[in-house]
Short mmCIF file of C-alpha atoms and ligand atoms in Angstrom, two decimals:
data_model
loop_
_atom_site.label_atom_id
_atom_site.label_comp_id
_atom_site.label_asym_id
_atom_site.label_seq_id
_atom_site.Cartn_x
_atom_site.Cartn_y
_atom_site.Cartn_z
CA MET A 1 -0.21 0.13 0.07
CA MET A 2 1.21 3.55 -0.64
CA ALA A 3 2.15 5.63 1.56
CA PRO A 4 -1.62 7.67 2.99
CA GLY A 5 -1.84 11.03 1.03
CA ASN A 6 0.70 9.02 -1.25
CA THR A 7 0.66 9.81 -5.24
CA GLY A 8 1.90 7.64 -8.14
CA ARG A 9 4.44 8.46 -10.53
CA ARG A 10 4.70 8.66 -14.26
CA GLY A 11 6.72 6.74 -15.56
CA TRP A 12 8.51 4.50 -12.95
CA PHE A 13 11.62 2.54 -14.17
CA TYR A 14 13.01 -0.84 -12.96
CA PRO A 15 16.81 -2.13 -13.57
CA VAL A 16 15.79 -5.38 -14.74
CA LEU A 17 18.42 -7.84 -14.76
CA PHE A 18 18.63 -9.99 -17.74
CA PRO A 19 19.82 -13.69 -16.76
CA TRP A 20 19.83 -15.22 -20.09
CA CYS A 21 23.11 -12.98 -20.51
CA THR A 22 27.15 -13.63 -19.55
CA ALA A 23 28.03 -10.57 -18.35
CA PRO A 24 25.84 -9.65 -16.53
CA VAL A 25 23.49 -7.18 -18.38
CA GLY A 26 21.67 -3.66 -16.56
CA ALA A 27 19.10 -2.04 -18.72
CA LEU A 28 16.69 -0.15 -18.21
CA ILE A 29 12.37 -1.06 -19.17
CA VAL A 30 9.31 0.64 -19.19
CA VAL A 31 7.07 -1.67 -16.77
CA ARG A 32 4.07 0.81 -17.14
CA THR A 33 3.44 4.06 -17.44
CA MET A 34 2.09 4.63 -13.34
CA GLU A 35 -0.98 7.35 -13.68
CA PRO A 36 -0.84 9.58 -10.88
CA LYS A 37 -3.16 8.90 -7.95
CA LEU A 38 -3.90 10.37 -4.61
CA ILE A 39 -5.03 7.70 -2.01
CA ASP A 40 -5.98 8.55 1.22
CA PRO A 41 -5.54 7.74 4.73
CA PHE A 42 -8.02 4.37 3.95
CA ASN A 43 -6.54 3.87 1.08
CA ARG A 44 -9.52 5.26 -1.26
CA THR A 45 -8.41 7.16 -4.36
CA ILE A 46 -9.86 10.26 -4.79
CA GLU A 47 -10.45 11.20 -8.42
CA TYR A 48 -14.28 13.53 -7.99
CA VAL A 49 -14.22 16.63 -6.67
CA ARG A 50 -17.33 18.45 -6.39
CA LEU A 51 -16.53 22.02 -7.37
CA SER A 52 -19.33 25.17 -5.90
CA VAL A 53 -19.22 28.20 -8.02
CA THR A 54 -21.15 29.77 -6.10
CA ASP A 55 -23.15 29.61 -2.54
CA ARG A 56 -26.17 32.27 -3.41
CA CYS A 57 -29.33 29.58 -4.81
CA ASP A 58 -32.37 30.99 -6.33
CA LEU A 59 -34.89 28.51 -4.61
CA ARG A 60 -35.24 27.52 -0.34
CA CYS A 61 -36.22 23.87 -0.89
CA LEU A 62 -36.71 23.06 3.78
CA TYR A 63 -34.23 20.81 4.16
CA CYS A 64 -31.42 22.82 3.14
CA LEU A 65 -31.78 26.99 3.39
CA PRO A 66 -34.44 29.25 5.66
CA ALA A 67 -36.71 31.02 4.22
CA GLY A 68 -36.09 34.03 3.62
CA TYR A 69 -31.60 33.61 3.99
CA ARG A 70 -29.83 36.27 2.19
CA ASP A 71 -26.68 35.59 4.24
CA PHE A 72 -24.63 34.91 0.97
CA SER A 73 -20.85 35.58 0.91
CA GLU A 74 -19.73 37.85 -1.03
CA PRO A 75 -19.08 37.31 -5.42
CA GLU A 76 -15.23 38.61 -4.53
CA SER A 77 -14.87 36.15 -2.10
CA TRP A 78 -15.19 33.54 -4.53
CA LEU A 79 -12.54 31.90 -6.53
CA SER A 80 -12.04 33.15 -9.80
CA PHE A 81 -12.86 31.70 -13.22
CA ASP A 82 -8.48 32.07 -13.46
CA GLU A 83 -8.23 30.23 -9.49
CA ILE A 84 -10.55 27.59 -9.80
CA GLU A 85 -9.07 26.30 -13.11
CA ARG A 86 -5.57 26.24 -11.89
CA VAL A 87 -6.65 24.13 -8.18
CA ILE A 88 -8.42 21.88 -11.15
CA ARG A 89 -5.93 21.77 -13.33
CA ALA A 90 -3.09 20.67 -9.74
CA PHE A 91 -6.08 17.71 -9.26
CA THR A 92 -5.97 16.63 -12.43
CA GLU A 93 -2.87 16.42 -12.79
CA LEU A 94 -2.93 14.06 -9.30
CA GLY A 95 -5.16 11.63 -10.19
CA VAL A 96 -8.79 13.83 -10.41
CA ARG A 97 -11.13 12.66 -13.40
CA ARG A 98 -14.32 14.10 -13.36
CA VAL A 99 -15.83 17.62 -12.05
CA ARG A 100 -19.12 18.08 -11.63
CA LEU A 101 -19.82 21.58 -11.12
CA THR A 102 -22.14 22.55 -8.58
CA GLY A 103 -23.38 25.22 -5.43
CA GLY A 104 -25.25 26.44 -4.06
CA GLU A 105 -27.66 26.92 -7.76
CA PRO A 106 -25.20 26.41 -10.34
CA LEU A 107 -26.14 28.57 -13.04
CA THR A 108 -26.62 31.62 -11.32
CA ARG A 109 -23.33 32.22 -11.08
CA ARG A 110 -22.71 34.55 -14.52
CA HIS A 111 -20.66 32.80 -17.09
CA LEU A 112 -20.67 29.39 -15.56
CA SER A 113 -20.81 28.08 -19.14
CA GLU A 114 -17.15 29.57 -20.12
CA LEU A 115 -15.70 27.70 -16.92
CA ALA A 116 -17.00 24.81 -18.40
CA ALA A 117 -15.40 25.13 -21.29
CA ARG A 118 -12.52 25.76 -19.46
CA LEU A 119 -12.80 22.63 -17.28
CA HIS A 120 -13.68 20.79 -19.76
CA ALA A 121 -10.02 21.71 -22.07
CA LEU A 122 -7.99 20.15 -19.83
CA PRO A 123 -6.12 17.52 -20.37
CA GLN A 124 -6.99 15.03 -17.53
CA LEU A 125 -10.30 15.56 -17.29
CA GLU A 126 -12.72 13.22 -18.41
CA ASP A 127 -16.35 13.61 -17.29
CA LEU A 128 -17.61 17.12 -16.08
CA SER A 129 -21.56 17.41 -15.28
CA LEU A 130 -23.68 19.39 -13.51
CA SER A 131 -26.05 19.02 -10.40
CA THR A 132 -27.89 22.26 -10.41
CA ASN A 133 -31.78 23.02 -9.70
CA ALA A 134 -33.18 23.91 -12.94
CA VAL A 135 -35.08 26.41 -12.79
CA GLN A 136 -32.88 28.41 -15.46
CA LEU A 137 -32.20 25.31 -16.93
CA LYS A 138 -34.06 26.70 -20.42
CA LYS A 139 -31.98 29.09 -21.10
CA HIS A 140 -28.23 27.76 -20.60
CA ALA A 141 -28.38 24.07 -21.36
CA ARG A 142 -27.97 24.23 -25.22
CA ALA A 143 -24.17 26.46 -24.47
CA LEU A 144 -23.27 23.99 -21.92
CA TYR A 145 -24.01 20.63 -23.21
CA GLN A 146 -21.13 22.87 -26.05
CA SER A 147 -18.58 23.62 -22.63
CA GLY A 148 -18.97 20.28 -22.52
CA VAL A 149 -21.46 19.06 -19.60
CA LYS A 150 -23.45 16.65 -21.16
CA ARG A 151 -24.69 14.55 -17.69
CA LEU A 152 -26.55 16.86 -15.19
CA ASN A 153 -28.29 16.10 -12.38
CA VAL A 154 -31.66 17.98 -11.44
CA SER A 155 -33.31 18.64 -7.75
CA LEU A 156 -36.82 17.54 -7.56
CA ASP A 157 -38.79 17.02 -4.56
CA SER A 158 -42.45 17.33 -6.39
CA LEU A 159 -44.43 17.38 -10.41
CA ARG A 160 -47.85 19.70 -8.77
CA PRO A 161 -46.96 22.39 -8.28
CA GLY A 162 -49.16 23.45 -4.95
CA ARG A 163 -46.58 21.29 -3.67
CA PHE A 164 -43.12 21.78 -5.33
CA SER A 165 -44.27 25.32 -5.01
CA ALA A 166 -44.19 24.93 -0.90
CA ILE A 167 -41.03 22.61 -0.25
CA THR A 168 -39.02 25.20 -2.51
CA ARG A 169 -40.57 28.40 -1.25
CA GLY A 170 -41.44 29.73 -4.16
CA GLY A 171 -40.28 27.79 -7.26
CA LYS A 172 -42.09 27.54 -11.05
CA LEU A 173 -42.64 23.31 -11.63
CA ASP A 174 -43.16 24.61 -14.99
CA LYS A 175 -39.66 26.52 -15.50
CA VAL A 176 -38.43 23.55 -13.85
CA LEU A 177 -39.62 21.26 -16.28
CA ASP A 178 -38.91 23.74 -19.75
CA GLY A 179 -35.28 22.69 -18.50
CA LEU A 180 -34.74 19.13 -18.13
CA ALA A 181 -36.95 19.22 -22.12
CA ALA A 182 -34.26 21.98 -22.87
CA ALA A 183 -31.38 20.26 -22.11
CA ARG A 184 -32.66 16.56 -23.22
CA ARG A 185 -33.03 19.06 -27.01
CA ALA A 186 -29.50 20.21 -26.29
CA GLY A 187 -28.74 16.27 -25.89
CA MET A 188 -27.45 16.13 -22.19
CA HIS A 189 -27.41 12.01 -20.85
CA PRO A 190 -27.71 10.76 -18.14
CA ILE A 191 -30.01 13.05 -16.67
CA LYS A 192 -30.47 12.03 -13.63
CA ILE A 193 -33.75 13.06 -10.89
CA ASN A 194 -32.46 13.49 -7.34
CA MET A 195 -35.59 13.89 -5.12
CA VAL A 196 -35.36 14.16 -1.13
CA VAL A 197 -37.34 12.19 0.30
CA MET A 198 -39.96 13.31 3.25
CA LYS A 199 -42.45 11.07 5.24
CA ASP A 200 -45.03 13.28 5.55
CA VAL A 201 -43.85 16.34 2.28
CA ASN A 202 -42.98 14.26 -0.28
CA ASP A 203 -42.79 10.28 0.24
CA ASP A 204 -46.63 9.63 -1.39
CA GLU A 205 -44.95 10.39 -4.58
CA ILE A 206 -42.50 8.11 -5.35
CA GLU A 207 -44.68 5.95 -7.41
CA ASP A 208 -45.93 9.48 -9.10
CA MET A 209 -42.24 10.10 -10.42
CA VAL A 210 -40.73 6.67 -11.28
CA HIS A 211 -42.96 6.85 -13.75
CA PHE A 212 -42.51 10.03 -14.22
CA CYS A 213 -38.92 9.03 -14.80
CA ILE A 214 -39.77 5.91 -16.84
CA GLU A 215 -41.84 7.88 -19.49
CA GLN A 216 -39.31 10.80 -19.74
CA ASP A 217 -36.62 8.20 -19.41
CA PHE A 218 -34.70 9.79 -16.84
CA THR A 219 -32.63 8.15 -13.79
CA LEU A 220 -34.31 8.67 -10.35
CA ARG A 221 -32.55 9.05 -7.45
CA LEU A 222 -33.80 8.91 -4.34
CA ILE A 223 -32.61 10.87 -0.86
CA GLU A 224 -32.33 10.89 2.84
CA THR A 225 -32.32 14.22 4.59
CA MET A 226 -29.05 14.26 6.17
CA PRO A 227 -28.90 16.68 9.06
CA MET A 228 -26.81 19.72 7.67
CA GLY A 229 -27.61 23.06 9.19
CA ASP A 230 -30.85 24.21 11.56
CA THR A 231 -32.63 23.70 8.36
CA GLY A 232 -31.48 19.85 7.26
CA ARG A 233 -31.59 18.73 11.44
CA ALA A 234 -35.75 20.16 10.79
CA ALA A 235 -36.32 17.94 7.65
CA SER A 236 -34.90 14.70 9.65
CA ASN A 237 -37.81 15.14 11.57
CA HIS A 238 -39.66 14.38 7.89
CA TYR A 239 -37.24 11.33 7.47
CA VAL A 240 -37.77 8.40 6.08
CA SER A 241 -35.45 5.35 5.54
CA LEU A 242 -34.72 4.69 1.75
CA ASP A 243 -34.81 0.15 3.89
CA ASP A 244 -39.05 0.90 4.08
CA VAL A 245 -38.52 2.45 0.35
CA ARG A 246 -37.78 -0.13 -1.97
CA ARG A 247 -39.44 -3.25 0.59
CA ARG A 248 -42.81 -0.72 -0.37
CA LEU A 249 -42.32 -0.40 -5.02
CA ALA A 250 -41.21 -3.75 -4.27
CA GLU A 251 -44.48 -4.49 -4.45
CA ARG A 252 -45.19 -2.70 -7.64
CA PHE A 253 -42.41 -3.53 -9.43
CA GLU A 254 -40.13 -5.86 -10.79
CA MET A 255 -36.66 -4.81 -9.30
CA VAL A 256 -33.26 -6.56 -10.16
CA PRO A 257 -29.82 -5.06 -8.52
CA ALA A 258 -27.87 -2.66 -11.10
CA VAL A 259 -24.62 -1.48 -12.02
CA VAL A 260 -24.57 2.21 -13.21
CA PRO A 261 -21.12 3.14 -14.12
CA GLY A 262 -20.23 5.98 -12.27
CA GLY A 263 -22.94 5.39 -9.89
CA GLY A 264 -21.07 6.93 -6.45
CA PRO A 265 -23.10 6.19 -3.17
CA ALA A 266 -26.39 5.49 -4.80
CA ARG A 267 -27.41 1.80 -4.95
CA TYR A 268 -29.32 0.46 -8.24
CA VAL A 269 -31.82 -1.40 -9.45
CA SER A 270 -33.35 -1.39 -12.45
CA VAL A 271 -37.36 -1.57 -13.03
CA ALA A 272 -37.93 -5.01 -15.01
CA GLY A 273 -39.58 -4.27 -18.56
CA THR A 274 -38.07 -0.54 -18.10
CA ASN A 275 -35.31 1.72 -18.88
CA LEU A 276 -35.31 3.19 -16.14
CA ARG A 277 -32.75 2.66 -12.62
CA ILE A 278 -33.96 4.14 -9.38
CA GLY A 279 -31.00 4.83 -6.81
CA PHE A 280 -31.21 4.93 -3.64
CA ILE A 281 -28.60 7.10 -1.47
CA THR A 282 -28.39 6.32 2.72
CA PRO A 283 -26.28 8.60 4.03
CA ILE A 284 -27.99 8.05 7.02
CA SER A 285 -29.46 4.19 6.71
CA GLN A 286 -26.52 2.35 6.03
CA HIS A 287 -23.34 5.70 4.71
CA PHE A 288 -21.22 4.11 1.71
CA CYS A 289 -17.66 6.00 3.10
CA ALA A 290 -16.29 2.98 2.61
CA GLY A 291 -16.17 3.97 -1.00
CA CYS A 292 -15.96 7.77 -1.10
CA ASN A 293 -14.05 8.49 -3.60
CA ARG A 294 -14.25 12.28 -3.94
CA VAL A 295 -13.45 16.12 -2.66
CA ARG A 296 -15.85 19.01 -1.91
CA LEU A 297 -14.25 22.44 -3.44
CA SER A 298 -16.59 25.96 -2.44
CA ALA A 299 -16.89 28.55 -3.53
CA ASP A 300 -14.35 30.63 -1.53
CA GLY A 301 -11.66 28.12 -1.98
CA ALA A 302 -12.20 25.71 1.59
CA LEU A 303 -10.99 22.59 0.14
CA TYR A 304 -13.60 20.21 2.68
CA LEU A 305 -12.45 16.28 2.75
CA CYS A 306 -15.97 14.96 3.30
CA LEU A 307 -19.19 16.54 3.79
CA GLY A 308 -20.58 15.21 7.23
CA GLN A 309 -16.74 17.28 8.94
CA GLU A 310 -16.16 20.01 9.51
CA ASP A 311 -12.59 19.82 8.36
CA ARG A 312 -11.18 22.24 5.35
CA MET A 313 -7.99 23.38 3.84
CA GLU A 314 -8.05 26.99 3.09
CA LEU A 315 -7.02 27.53 -0.82
CA ARG A 316 -7.91 31.07 -1.67
CA PRO A 317 -5.85 32.37 0.92
CA LEU A 318 -2.84 30.05 -0.65
CA LEU A 319 -3.79 31.18 -4.43
CA ARG A 320 -3.80 35.14 -3.85
CA GLN A 321 -0.40 34.59 -1.89
CA GLY A 322 1.32 33.24 -5.15
CA ILE A 323 1.88 29.60 -4.31
CA GLY A 324 3.54 28.24 -6.44
CA ASP A 325 2.11 25.35 -8.76
CA GLU A 326 4.35 22.12 -6.64
CA GLU A 327 3.51 23.92 -3.80
CA LEU A 328 -0.19 24.16 -4.92
CA LYS A 329 -0.33 20.09 -5.67
CA ASP A 330 1.85 19.75 -1.75
CA THR A 331 -1.01 21.83 0.16
CA ILE A 332 -3.51 18.87 -1.71
CA ARG A 333 -1.88 16.08 -0.98
CA THR A 334 -1.64 16.89 2.40
CA ALA A 335 -5.23 17.87 2.85
CA ILE A 336 -6.06 14.60 1.47
CA VAL A 337 -4.31 13.06 4.14
CA ARG A 338 -6.42 14.71 6.20
CA LYS A 339 -9.24 12.66 4.36
CA PRO A 340 -11.77 11.49 7.29
CA GLU A 341 -13.14 7.76 7.97
CA LYS A 342 -16.39 8.73 7.83
CA HIS A 343 -18.89 11.79 8.74
CA ASP A 344 -21.38 11.01 11.64
CA PHE A 345 -24.51 12.17 10.62
CA ARG A 346 -26.52 9.04 13.03
CA GLU A 347 -23.79 9.94 16.33
CA GLN A 348 -23.57 13.19 16.51
CA PRO A 349 -26.40 15.45 14.61
CA ARG A 350 -25.95 18.59 15.68
CA LYS A 351 -22.10 19.01 14.41
CA ILE A 352 -22.66 19.62 11.27
CA ILE A 353 -23.53 23.99 11.56
CA ARG A 354 -23.43 24.91 7.14
CA PHE A 355 -25.71 24.46 4.81
CA MET A 356 -25.65 21.95 1.78
CA SER A 357 -26.35 25.06 -0.58
CA LEU A 358 -22.02 25.86 0.70
CA THR A 359 -20.25 22.92 0.58
CA GLY A 360 -22.54 21.91 -2.22
CA GLY A 361 -24.27 18.72 -2.31
N1 SAM B 1 -28.45 24.06 -6.57
C1 SAM B 1 -28.21 22.34 -7.22
C2 SAM B 1 -29.03 21.45 -6.63
O1 SAM B 1 -30.31 22.00 -6.52
O2 SAM B 1 -29.34 20.19 -7.18
C3 SAM B 1 -27.20 21.48 -7.17
C4 SAM B 1 -26.82 22.24 -5.02
S1 SAM B 1 -28.12 21.32 -3.78
C5 SAM B 1 -27.50 21.91 -2.24
C6 SAM B 1 -27.46 19.48 -4.56
C7 SAM B 1 -28.82 18.42 -3.64
O3 SAM B 1 -28.54 18.72 -2.12
C8 SAM B 1 -29.48 18.73 -3.88
O4 SAM B 1 -29.60 17.34 -4.45
C9 SAM B 1 -30.14 18.95 -2.73
O5 SAM B 1 -31.78 18.38 -2.48
C10 SAM B 1 -29.75 18.36 -1.45
N2 SAM B 1 -30.08 18.53 -0.69
C11 SAM B 1 -29.71 19.62 -0.22
N3 SAM B 1 -29.53 19.34 1.55
C12 SAM B 1 -29.58 18.43 1.84
C13 SAM B 1 -30.02 17.78 2.73
N4 SAM B 1 -30.66 18.56 4.11
N5 SAM B 1 -30.25 16.46 3.12
C14 SAM B 1 -30.45 15.67 2.46
N6 SAM B 1 -29.98 16.39 1.02
C15 SAM B 1 -29.80 17.34 0.52
#
């Protein structure tokens, strides 16, 4: 096993003694080109960065932000596109292959497709995706697709306009549906719907959402509420174990276990006779930390090693003090050594005071 936080190196050469030679001949041959890797102390390879481009959001989902919340950070505190590109380039040179743009609501950051194009152009980056509430997606979908955003996750907790508006505190369902249609027209695929399941709020709508996703050829991901910030903790009063939901769905649909490439923390099933896949994201009932492959960069440049812990490495001051590229990579390696084994949402539900929108969900 490599030392914690160590990285592999490109082009390792091994001296090899050919036994059939009369005289010992040392030959240097390339055994194989090893890709650099970021490996944490628990032997997990970190190859995915969730990049929050703003903490602002145009919705106030009841499990995420308080009603009327406006206490956002100022744009001057956000990393500039140049700074983001530098950090993500460093990550890709250390082995990261996937980046997801998130927030807050990433579409509220101006010129997002310009940033997407710059990240997409990084030679080692293989996958660029977006998490959005889709409220403003209609006008941005085409440009984003052309800038390299091919995969999309959309938060959608209800298909009933009144209920959608209540959960999001004022959101318009029509806009989200228009955004989804525009994303499909642009060519984005797969499109995944993220539904946070809440007892007595929307848990009676899961079957409707299944039918909607079958009709629209979307993937459905059901999510348990997490106790992040006061809002997340309040929503946890509506916590539903997805094990129960799975049993309930099994009475209506024939479900078979499925493997979804890049599926992340979700455990997937396919619904027989359809193209639908349903992912269950169960941070509370069955955490998935042993397979965690990601870190999160907040809009103001804090590198969070775990969604459910407060520890972070502040990169912005270093970037603004003129840190060099190699030093930046060393700093990232050092941070990875601090990645904790797991969150403790269950054991310490009061621990995380920041809202999900700050870290980037
Ligand atoms: N605005 C974008 C969106 O709506 O997808 C990206 C950011 S949003 C914070 C990312 C995801 O976090 C959404 O799917 C949202 O439902 C989820 N989320 C936020 N707070 C949560 C909580 N307390 N528990 C579970 N999921 C939460």
